[in-house]
Coordinates of C-alpha atoms in Angstrom, one line a residue:
Chain A
M125 CA -30.9 21.7 8.5
A126 CA -29.4 19.5 5.2
R127 CA -25.4 19.9 5.5
E128 CA -23.5 20.8 2.7
L129 CA -19.7 20.8 1.9
D130 CA -18.1 24.0 0.9
Y131 CA -16.5 22.4 -2.1
R132 CA -15.0 25.4 -3.1
R133 CA -13.5 26.8 0.4
V134 CA -12.6 22.8 1.5
M135 CA -10.1 22.3 -1.8
E136 CA -8.6 25.6 -0.9
V137 CA -7.4 24.0 2.5
L138 CA -6.7 20.5 0.3
G139 CA -4.9 21.9 -2.6
S140 CA -4.7 20.4 -6.2
R141 CA -7.1 17.8 -7.1
E142 CA -4.4 15.4 -8.0
Q143 CA -1.6 14.5 -5.7
F144 CA 1.1 12.7 -4.8
A145 CA -0.1 11.5 -1.1
Q146 CA 0.4 9.5 1.8
G147 CA -2.1 6.8 2.9
D148 CA -2.7 8.9 6.3
V149 CA -2.8 12.4 4.4
A150 CA -5.3 10.7 2.0
C151 CA -7.8 9.7 4.8
A152 CA -7.7 13.2 6.3
Y153 CA -8.1 14.7 2.7
G154 CA -11.2 11.4 2.8
A155 CA -12.6 13.0 5.7
I156 CA -12.8 16.3 5.3
L157 CA -14.0 15.6 1.9
G158 CA -17.1 13.1 3.8
G159 CA -17.9 16.2 5.8
C160 CA -15.5 15.8 8.9
D161 CA -16.3 19.0 11.5
F162 CA -14.3 17.6 14.5
F163 CA -11.1 15.6 15.3
A164 CA -9.7 14.3 18.1
G165 CA -7.0 11.5 19.0
Y166 CA -3.6 10.8 20.3
P167 CA -0.5 10.4 18.0
I168 CA 1.1 7.0 17.8
T169 CA 2.9 5.5 15.0
P170 CA 2.0 4.7 12.4
A171 CA -1.2 6.7 12.4
T172 CA 0.0 9.8 14.1
E173 CA 0.0 11.5 10.3
V174 CA -3.5 11.4 10.1
A175 CA -3.2 13.4 13.3
E176 CA -1.1 15.7 12.4
T177 CA -2.8 16.4 9.1
M178 CA -6.2 17.2 10.4
A179 CA -4.3 19.9 13.2
V180 CA -3.2 22.1 10.2
L181 CA -6.4 21.3 7.7
L182 CA -9.6 21.5 9.8
P183 CA -8.9 24.8 12.2
R184 CA -8.4 26.9 8.7
L185 CA -12.3 25.2 8.0
G186 CA -13.5 26.1 11.3
C187 CA -13.5 23.9 13.1
A188 CA -11.7 22.4 16.1
V189 CA -9.5 19.6 16.6
M190 CA -8.3 18.4 20.2
Q191 CA -5.4 16.2 21.6
M192 CA -6.3 13.9 24.1
E193 CA -4.9 12.2 26.6
D194 CA -4.8 9.0 25.3
E195 CA -7.6 6.8 22.8
I196 CA -10.0 6.4 25.4
A197 CA -10.7 10.1 26.3
S198 CA -10.1 10.8 22.1
L199 CA -12.9 8.2 21.3
S200 CA -15.0 9.7 24.2
A201 CA -14.4 13.2 23.1
V202 CA -15.7 12.2 19.0
I203 CA -18.5 10.5 20.8
G204 CA -19.8 14.0 22.5
A205 CA -18.6 15.7 20.0
A206 CA -21.2 13.4 17.2
W207 CA -24.0 14.2 19.6
A208 CA -23.3 17.3 19.5
G209 CA -24.0 17.1 15.4
S210 CA -20.4 17.1 14.6
R211 CA -19.4 14.4 11.7
A212 CA -16.3 13.4 13.9
F213 CA -13.5 10.8 13.6
T214 CA -10.9 9.5 15.8
A215 CA -7.7 7.8 14.1
T216 CA -5.5 5.2 16.1
S217 CA -3.0 2.0 15.3
G218 CA -3.2 -1.1 18.0
P219 CA -3.0 -0.1 20.9
G220 CA -4.9 2.6 20.7
F221 CA -7.7 0.7 19.1
S222 CA -7.5 -1.6 22.0
L223 CA -8.2 0.8 24.6
M224 CA -11.1 2.5 22.2
Q225 CA -13.1 -0.6 22.3
E226 CA -15.2 0.5 25.5
G227 CA -15.9 3.5 23.8
I228 CA -16.9 1.3 20.4
G229 CA -19.6 -0.8 22.6
Y230 CA -20.9 2.8 23.9
A231 CA -21.1 4.1 20.1
C232 CA -22.9 0.5 18.9
M233 CA -25.2 1.1 22.0
T234 CA -26.4 4.6 22.2
E235 CA -26.4 4.4 18.1
T236 CA -23.4 7.7 17.6
P237 CA -22.4 8.1 14.8
C238 CA -18.9 8.3 14.4
V239 CA -15.6 7.3 12.1
I240 CA -12.8 5.5 13.9
I241 CA -9.4 4.6 11.5
N242 CA -7.2 2.2 12.5
V243 CA -3.9 2.6 11.2
Q244 CA -2.6 -1.3 11.8
R245 CA 0.8 -1.8 13.8
S246 CA 2.0 -5.4 14.5
G247 CA 1.1 -6.9 17.7
P248 CA 0.3 -8.0 20.5
S249 CA 0.8 -4.9 22.5
T250 CA 3.1 -2.3 21.4
G251 CA 4.7 -4.7 19.5
Q252 CA 6.9 -3.4 16.0
P253 CA 5.4 0.4 16.1
T254 CA 6.7 1.1 12.5
E255 CA 5.5 -2.3 10.9
P256 CA 2.4 -2.8 9.1
A257 CA 0.0 -6.0 9.8
Q258 CA -3.6 -7.2 9.1
G259 CA -3.9 -8.2 13.4
D260 CA -6.8 -6.7 14.2
M261 CA -9.2 -7.7 12.6
L262 CA -11.5 -9.8 14.3
Q263 CA -11.1 -7.3 17.0
A264 CA -12.2 -5.5 14.8
R265 CA -15.8 -7.5 14.5
W266 CA -15.7 -8.7 17.8
G267 CA -12.7 -6.3 20.5
T268 CA -16.6 -5.0 22.2
H269 CA -17.9 -7.0 24.6
G270 CA -21.6 -8.0 23.7
D271 CA -23.7 -8.6 20.9
H272 CA -23.1 -5.5 18.3
E273 CA -22.7 -5.3 14.7
I274 CA -20.4 -3.1 13.7
I275 CA -19.4 -1.6 9.8
A276 CA -15.9 -2.3 8.7
L277 CA -14.1 -1.0 5.4
A278 CA -10.5 -1.9 4.5
P279 CA -8.6 0.7 1.4
A280 CA -5.9 -1.4 -0.4
S281 CA -4.6 1.8 -2.2
V282 CA -4.0 5.6 -1.7
Q283 CA -6.8 6.6 -3.6
E284 CA -8.9 4.1 -1.5
C285 CA -8.0 6.1 1.7
V286 CA -9.7 9.0 0.5
D287 CA -12.8 7.4 -1.1
L288 CA -13.8 4.6 1.7
T289 CA -12.8 7.3 4.5
R290 CA -15.7 9.5 2.8
L291 CA -17.9 6.7 2.0
A292 CA -17.2 5.8 6.0
F293 CA -18.7 9.2 7.6
N294 CA -22.5 8.3 5.0
L295 CA -22.5 5.2 6.5
A296 CA -21.9 6.4 10.6
E297 CA -24.4 8.6 9.6
E298 CA -27.2 6.2 7.9
Y299 CA -26.8 3.3 10.7
R300 CA -25.7 5.6 13.5
N301 CA -22.9 3.1 13.9
P302 CA -19.2 2.8 14.3
V303 CA -17.5 2.2 11.0
L304 CA -14.2 1.6 10.9
V305 CA -11.1 1.7 8.1
M306 CA -9.2 -0.7 9.1
T307 CA -5.8 0.1 7.0
D308 CA -2.1 -0.9 7.9
G309 CA 1.1 0.9 8.2
E310 CA 2.0 0.2 5.0
V311 CA -1.0 1.6 2.8
G312 CA -0.7 4.6 6.1
H313 CA 2.7 5.3 4.8
M314 CA 2.5 4.4 1.5
R315 CA 2.5 7.6 -1.3
E316 CA 1.1 7.0 -4.4
K317 CA -1.4 9.2 -6.9
I318 CA -5.2 10.6 -5.5
V319 CA -7.4 11.7 -7.3
L320 CA -9.9 14.4 -5.1
P321 CA -13.5 14.3 -6.0
A322 CA -14.9 17.1 -7.9
E323 CA -17.9 19.1 -6.9
D324 CA -21.0 17.2 -8.3
E325 CA -19.4 13.9 -6.9
I326 CA -19.9 14.7 -3.1
E327 CA -22.9 13.9 -1.2
L328 CA -23.1 13.8 2.4
V329 CA -25.6 11.4 3.9
E330 CA -26.8 13.2 7.2
R331 CA -28.5 11.3 10.0
C332 CA -32.3 11.4 10.4
P333 CA -33.3 14.2 11.9
P334 CA -36.6 14.3 14.3
T335 CA -40.0 14.2 12.4
N336 CA -41.8 14.9 15.4
K337 CA -42.0 18.0 17.3
P338 CA -40.5 18.5 20.7
G339 CA -42.0 17.2 23.1
A340 CA -43.6 14.3 20.9
Y341 CA -40.0 12.8 19.8
V342 CA -39.2 9.4 21.5
P343 CA -35.2 9.5 20.6
F344 CA -34.7 5.8 20.1
R345 CA -38.1 4.5 18.6
A346 CA -37.5 2.6 15.7
A347 CA -39.1 -0.3 13.7
P348 CA -37.2 -3.9 14.2
G349 CA -34.3 -3.7 12.1
S350 CA -34.4 0.2 11.3
V351 CA -32.1 3.1 12.4
P352 CA -34.1 5.9 14.8
E353 CA -34.0 9.6 14.0
M354 CA -31.8 11.5 16.0
A355 CA -31.7 14.6 17.8
S356 CA -28.6 16.2 18.3
F357 CA -27.8 18.5 21.6
G358 CA -29.0 21.7 21.7
T359 CA -31.5 22.1 19.0
G360 CA -34.6 22.0 21.4
F361 CA -35.4 18.2 22.1
H362 CA -34.9 16.0 24.7
T363 CA -32.5 13.1 24.8
Y364 CA -31.4 10.8 27.6
V365 CA -27.7 8.8 26.4
T366 CA -27.0 6.0 28.4
G367 CA -24.7 2.7 27.4
L368 CA -27.1 1.3 29.7
T369 CA -30.2 -1.0 28.5
H370 CA -32.5 1.8 27.6
D371 CA -36.3 1.9 26.4
E372 CA -37.3 3.9 23.3
R373 CA -37.1 7.5 25.4
G374 CA -33.3 6.3 26.6
L375 CA -33.7 5.5 29.8
P376 CA -32.3 2.9 32.1
A377 CA -34.6 -0.8 31.6
T378 CA -31.5 -3.0 32.7
D379 CA -33.9 -5.7 34.5
D380 CA -36.1 -5.9 31.4
A381 CA -35.2 -9.1 29.0
E382 CA -37.8 -8.1 26.7
Q383 CA -36.7 -4.4 26.1
H384 CA -32.9 -5.8 25.7
T385 CA -34.0 -8.2 23.3
R386 CA -36.0 -5.3 21.5
L387 CA -33.0 -3.1 21.1
V388 CA -30.2 -5.2 20.6
R389 CA -31.4 -7.5 18.2
R390 CA -32.7 -4.0 16.6
L391 CA -28.7 -3.4 17.1
V392 CA -27.7 -5.6 15.4
D393 CA -30.4 -6.3 12.5
K394 CA -30.5 -2.8 11.5
I395 CA -26.5 -3.6 10.1
R396 CA -26.7 -7.2 9.5
D397 CA -30.3 -7.0 7.7
D398 CA -28.6 -4.5 5.2
T399 CA -25.4 -6.8 4.4
E400 CA -26.1 -7.3 0.7
R401 CA -26.6 -3.1 0.4
L402 CA -23.2 -2.4 2.8
T403 CA -21.4 -5.5 0.4
R404 CA -18.6 -3.9 -2.0
V405 CA -15.8 -6.4 -3.7
E406 CA -13.9 -6.5 -6.8
V407 CA -13.9 -10.2 -8.7
D408 CA -11.5 -10.9 -10.9
S409 CA -12.5 -14.3 -12.2
E410 CA -12.2 -16.6 -15.2
E411 CA -13.6 -19.6 -16.7
G412 CA -11.9 -22.8 -15.7
A413 CA -10.5 -21.7 -12.6
K414 CA -10.6 -24.2 -9.5
V415 CA -8.9 -22.2 -6.8
G416 CA -9.2 -18.6 -6.1
I417 CA -7.9 -15.8 -3.6
V418 CA -10.1 -14.0 -1.0
S419 CA -8.2 -10.4 -0.2
Y420 CA -8.6 -7.0 1.8
G421 CA -6.3 -4.0 2.2
I422 CA -2.7 -4.6 1.5
S423 CA -2.7 -8.1 0.6
A424 CA -5.1 -7.5 -2.2
R425 CA -2.0 -6.0 -3.6
S426 CA 0.3 -8.6 -3.0
A427 CA -2.7 -11.3 -4.8
A428 CA -3.3 -8.8 -7.9
G429 CA 0.6 -9.3 -8.5
A430 CA -0.1 -13.0 -7.5
V431 CA -2.8 -13.4 -10.0
R432 CA -0.3 -11.4 -12.5
I433 CA 2.3 -13.5 -11.8
A434 CA 0.4 -16.8 -12.1
R435 CA -1.7 -16.3 -15.2
A436 CA 1.4 -15.4 -16.8
E437 CA 2.8 -19.1 -16.4
G438 CA -0.6 -20.6 -17.5
R439 CA -2.2 -20.9 -14.1
K440 CA -5.8 -20.2 -13.6
I441 CA -6.7 -18.5 -10.8
N442 CA -9.8 -16.6 -9.5
H443 CA -10.0 -13.1 -7.2
L444 CA -12.3 -11.3 -4.8
R445 CA -11.1 -8.4 -2.7
L446 CA -13.6 -7.5 0.1
I447 CA -13.4 -3.7 0.3
S448 CA -16.1 -4.3 3.1
V449 CA -15.0 -6.8 5.5
Y450 CA -17.9 -6.0 7.7
P451 CA -20.8 -6.9 8.4
F452 CA -18.7 -10.1 6.4
P453 CA -20.2 -10.1 2.4
E454 CA -21.2 -14.0 2.9
R455 CA -23.2 -14.5 0.1
A456 CA -20.2 -12.5 -2.5
V457 CA -17.9 -14.8 -0.8
R458 CA -20.1 -18.2 -1.6
D459 CA -20.6 -16.9 -4.6
F460 CA -17.0 -16.6 -5.9
A461 CA -16.6 -19.8 -4.5
N462 CA -18.7 -21.9 -6.0
G463 CA -16.6 -24.1 -8.7
L464 CA -13.7 -23.6 -6.8
D465 CA -11.8 -26.4 -5.0
R466 CA -10.0 -24.9 -2.7
I467 CA -9.5 -20.6 -1.4
I468 CA -6.1 -19.3 -0.6
V469 CA -6.3 -16.4 2.4
P470 CA -3.3 -13.9 2.1
E471 CA -3.1 -11.7 5.6
L472 CA -1.2 -10.3 7.7
N473 CA -1.2 -11.8 10.3
L474 CA -1.4 -15.4 11.8
G475 CA -5.1 -16.1 9.8
Q476 CA -7.9 -13.9 11.2
I477 CA -10.5 -13.3 8.3
C478 CA -9.4 -16.8 7.0
H479 CA -11.8 -18.4 9.7
V480 CA -14.7 -15.9 8.6
V481 CA -14.3 -16.7 5.0
R482 CA -14.5 -20.7 6.7
E483 CA -17.3 -20.1 8.2
A484 CA -18.9 -18.4 5.2
L485 CA -18.3 -21.6 3.1
E486 CA -19.4 -24.3 4.9
G487 CA -16.9 -26.9 3.6
E488 CA -17.8 -26.1 -0.1
A489 CA -14.3 -25.2 -0.6
T490 CA -10.7 -25.6 1.7
V491 CA -9.8 -22.5 3.1
E492 CA -5.9 -21.8 3.2
R493 CA -3.5 -19.7 4.2
V494 CA -0.5 -17.3 3.9
S495 CA 0.7 -16.1 6.9
R496 CA 3.1 -13.2 7.2
I497 CA 4.4 -11.5 10.3
G498 CA 7.5 -9.1 11.6
G499 CA 7.4 -5.7 9.3
E500 CA 7.2 -7.0 5.4
I501 CA 4.2 -7.4 3.3
I502 CA 3.4 -10.6 1.2
P503 CA 5.1 -11.1 -1.8
P504 CA 3.3 -12.3 -4.5
E505 CA 5.4 -15.7 -4.9
E506 CA 4.8 -16.9 -1.5
I507 CA 0.6 -16.5 -3.3
V508 CA 1.8 -18.4 -6.1
K509 CA 3.7 -20.6 -4.0
A510 CA 0.5 -21.8 -2.3
L511 CA -1.1 -21.8 -5.0
I512 CA 1.3 -24.7 -6.4
E513 CA 1.9 -26.5 -3.1
G514 CA -1.0 -25.7 -0.7
G515 CA -0.9 -22.9 2.5
E516 CA -1.3 -23.0 5.5
Q517 CA -3.7 -24.8 7.5
V518 CA -6.7 -22.7 8.8
Chain B
M808 CA 8.7 0.4 -18.7
K809 CA 9.4 -0.5 -15.1
K810 CA 11.4 0.4 -12.5
E811 CA 12.3 -1.0 -9.4
I812 CA 14.4 1.2 -7.1
R813 CA 15.5 1.3 -3.5
I814 CA 17.5 4.2 -1.1
C815 CA 18.7 2.9 1.9
G816 CA 20.4 4.6 4.9
F817 CA 19.8 5.9 7.8
G818 CA 17.2 8.0 9.0
G819 CA 18.2 11.8 8.9
Q820 CA 19.4 11.6 5.5
G821 CA 16.5 12.3 3.5
V822 CA 16.3 8.8 2.3
I823 CA 12.6 8.9 2.1
L824 CA 11.9 12.2 0.8
A825 CA 14.8 11.8 -2.0
G826 CA 12.0 7.8 -2.5
V827 CA 9.4 11.0 -2.3
V828 CA 10.6 13.0 -4.8
L829 CA 11.4 10.5 -7.4
G830 CA 8.3 9.0 -7.1
E831 CA 5.8 12.4 -7.2
A832 CA 8.0 13.2 -10.4
A833 CA 7.2 10.5 -12.3
T834 CA 3.6 10.8 -11.8
R835 CA 3.7 14.7 -13.0
A836 CA 5.5 13.4 -16.1
G837 CA 2.6 10.9 -16.4
Y838 CA 3.8 7.6 -15.4
Q839 CA 1.7 5.4 -12.2
A840 CA 4.4 5.4 -9.3
V841 CA 4.3 4.3 -5.6
Q842 CA 6.6 4.8 -3.2
T843 CA 7.0 2.8 0.4
Q844 CA 9.1 3.2 3.9
S845 CA 9.9 1.9 5.9
Y846 CA 12.2 3.3 9.1
G847 CA 12.7 1.8 13.1
P848 CA 11.3 3.9 15.8
E849 CA 14.2 6.9 15.8
S850 CA 13.7 10.2 14.5
R851 CA 17.2 10.1 14.0
G852 CA 19.8 7.1 13.6
G853 CA 18.7 3.7 12.5
A854 CA 17.5 1.9 9.5
A855 CA 15.8 4.6 6.9
R856 CA 15.0 2.7 3.4
A857 CA 12.3 4.1 0.9
E858 CA 11.3 2.3 -2.0
V859 CA 10.0 3.6 -5.3
V860 CA 8.1 1.6 -8.9
I861 CA 7.6 3.8 -11.1
S862 CA 5.7 1.9 -14.5
S863 CA 4.2 2.7 -17.4
E864 CA 1.6 0.1 -16.3
P865 CA -1.0 0.1 -13.0
I866 CA 1.3 -1.5 -10.2
D867 CA 0.0 -3.7 -7.7
Y868 CA 2.2 -5.4 -5.9
P869 CA 3.8 -2.1 -4.2
R870 CA 7.2 -2.9 -3.2
V871 CA 10.5 -3.7 -4.8
S872 CA 11.2 -7.3 -5.9
R873 CA 14.2 -7.0 -8.1
P874 CA 15.5 -3.1 -7.9
D875 CA 16.6 -2.2 -11.4
V876 CA 18.7 0.7 -8.9
V877 CA 19.8 0.3 -5.4
V878 CA 22.0 3.4 -3.6
A879 CA 23.5 2.9 -0.2
L880 CA 24.2 5.7 1.7
S881 CA 25.3 4.3 4.8
Q882 CA 27.2 1.2 4.6
A883 CA 25.2 -0.5 7.2
G884 CA 22.4 0.1 3.9
Y885 CA 24.9 -1.6 1.9
D886 CA 26.1 -4.1 4.2
R887 CA 22.1 -5.6 4.0
F888 CA 20.5 -4.4 0.7
G889 CA 23.6 -4.2 -1.2
Q890 CA 24.0 -7.5 -3.1
D891 CA 20.2 -7.9 -4.2
V892 CA 19.8 -6.3 -7.5
A893 CA 18.4 -7.3 -10.6
D894 CA 21.0 -9.5 -13.4
D895 CA 21.6 -5.8 -14.8
G896 CA 20.6 -3.9 -11.9
I897 CA 23.2 -1.2 -11.0
V898 CA 24.6 -1.0 -7.6
L899 CA 25.4 3.3 -6.4
V900 CA 27.2 4.1 -2.9
D901 CA 28.1 7.4 -1.3
Q902 CA 31.7 7.6 -1.9
A903 CA 32.1 9.0 1.6
L904 CA 30.6 7.0 3.4
V905 CA 30.5 3.2 2.2
K906 CA 33.5 0.8 1.3
A907 CA 32.3 -1.7 -1.4
E908 CA 34.2 -3.3 -3.9
G909 CA 32.4 -3.7 -7.7
V910 CA 30.1 -1.2 -7.4
T911 CA 29.2 2.7 -8.8
S912 CA 30.9 4.8 -5.8
V913 CA 29.7 8.1 -6.2
P914 CA 30.4 11.8 -4.2
F915 CA 26.8 12.6 -2.9
T916 CA 28.3 13.9 -0.2
T917 CA 31.3 15.8 -1.6
T918 CA 29.3 17.0 -4.1
A919 CA 26.5 18.6 -1.8
E920 CA 29.4 20.0 0.3
E921 CA 30.8 21.3 -2.8
V922 CA 27.3 23.2 -3.6
G923 CA 27.0 24.3 0.0
R924 CA 26.0 22.1 2.4
K925 CA 26.2 18.6 3.1
I926 CA 22.5 18.2 4.3
V927 CA 21.8 18.3 -0.1
A928 CA 23.7 15.1 -0.3
N929 CA 20.3 13.6 -1.3
I930 CA 19.3 15.8 -3.9
V931 CA 22.0 15.5 -5.3
M932 CA 21.6 11.3 -5.3
V933 CA 18.2 12.8 -6.6
G934 CA 19.7 14.6 -9.5
Y935 CA 22.1 11.6 -9.9
L936 CA 19.1 8.7 -10.3
G937 CA 16.4 11.3 -12.6
A938 CA 19.3 11.4 -15.1
L939 CA 20.2 8.2 -14.6
I940 CA 16.8 6.6 -15.1
D941 CA 16.0 8.9 -17.4
V942 CA 12.0 8.2 -17.4
V943 CA 11.3 11.5 -15.8
P944 CA 12.3 15.0 -17.8
H945 CA 14.6 17.4 -15.8
D946 CA 12.9 20.4 -15.5
V947 CA 9.9 18.4 -14.2
L948 CA 12.4 16.6 -11.5
E949 CA 13.9 20.3 -10.4
S950 CA 9.9 21.4 -9.8
T951 CA 9.5 18.8 -7.5
V952 CA 11.9 19.1 -5.7
L953 CA 11.8 22.5 -5.3
A954 CA 7.9 22.2 -4.1
N955 CA 9.1 19.7 -1.3
I956 CA 11.5 21.2 0.3
P957 CA 11.6 24.5 3.2
A958 CA 11.0 27.5 1.9
G959 CA 14.5 29.5 1.5
T960 CA 16.3 26.3 0.6
E961 CA 15.0 27.1 -2.7
D962 CA 18.1 27.6 -4.7
L963 CA 20.4 25.5 -2.7
N964 CA 18.1 22.3 -3.9
R965 CA 18.3 23.5 -7.4
L966 CA 22.3 23.9 -7.7
A967 CA 22.0 20.4 -5.7
V968 CA 19.6 18.7 -7.9
R969 CA 21.6 20.1 -11.2
A970 CA 25.1 19.0 -9.7
G971 CA 23.5 15.5 -9.3
R972 CA 22.2 15.2 -12.7
D973 CA 25.7 16.9 -14.2
L974 CA 27.8 14.4 -11.7
W975 CA 26.0 11.4 -13.7
L976 CA 26.2 13.6 -16.9
S977 CA 30.0 13.9 -17.1
N978 CA 30.6 10.6 -15.8
E979 CA 29.6 9.0 -18.9
G980 CA 27.0 6.9 -17.6
G981 CA 28.6 6.5 -14.3
N982 CA 30.7 3.8 -15.7
N983 CA 33.6 4.6 -13.5
G984 CA 33.1 2.2 -11.4
S985 CA 35.3 2.3 -7.8

């Protein structure tokens, strides 16, 4: 059954198409406009407003919101809801994201479409609850154990909280994989004007339903690098779901090396092979520059400020903003760095994505970092200083 | 045109709401605006700070770098942020709550009490700031205030935002330093 958004009803609940809204609230709007019909979560600063907004809005659309006992249960509820046919998500911050790692791996292995919003705050541990950070960027990629691929997006504005959360729901369904929206306490609590999409801009991509009849349907059968058809529970098809290595029927096949290899390679390749298609970057380049910035999320706003200041001083500098962070847009970053001597990576951590950039460039350019932790976002002047004097070593 | 405003006080004074109203009013008046905030883990007390950048151009860096106006509604807020303004920047402090030299001391709290309740001191301040920065028409500011306050408090808040504006106007531009 094709899913359509009841746009008129949704907008009655969301209110005016133009609003001065907070990033967390915008994520909730993006989820609802992305067809979300289930939310489970556990409150945590600075992500609580996502849950609060969902708790107010979603029941008015006839859908359920569950406050769970913790973050492990939150993602588990989301995974269960997804198998029951829902477009489901949760939202959390660092400590909760750590607890969700097991569920993320389970969702990868069982190919469960789900969205997780991480409004990053300063860690490790409970750290600085009310302060923004970008310290979970490598955990987003490798936090759960075992080989897997992940899709992650990084909004740099409140508008992008709407747009990328919407996109996350479609990608989760299409690839049957967890999709992470890696925002932060600054974007999450920032307010800007947003414009919600018009009815003709709404498109809901759905998981591919079974093309076979019940009995002939094989739940995890798919060609290498492709996504299997998905029958939701209660639709008359037999499905067995396990985090154990499983055969095409979904039944455990844990001592079969060939089976494991085929399954996990497919889970990885279905995303890795589509890196170009999943790549979203914004490039601001000019002739003759020798230095570039690779940024993402809130630090991209600092970087854009640095570009403005540097150019006003007559300096040449290029800027690539990662909108999709994983699968890492290696080719786009390599193309951007072509002809540049130095790449500066500003982050609210002590160096995370800078390592991924360095690996992608394979020595083509020197990678330097501008690192800041403690709560304040990076002033543009700090990036300009790194442009002139060099940044910290990666 | 670009205006950078920083409002600081303690949690519970409505510092962040004041920033939200200013930012939203600016977007309603057709400008670009970003409002950011920082606060401690306490729900009341502790330092609270709201920042608003209003511009006729798109805004990249969302924080205030060189504030045109700093408003301090607490002594701690003034002590921490009161010195950090642009060369021609203005520092406003609440007459009843902050002791400081060489700044503009404004009776936000006292005016709020005259209007009816001390709790609307932040809205008095919004009215004052709106008139001072003179970017957003008062009627837009007033309707934005009314859209952001609890139902049943419209009259009190309308009086407060108008009293704030009048305070600025009657002080002939507020050049009545303390």
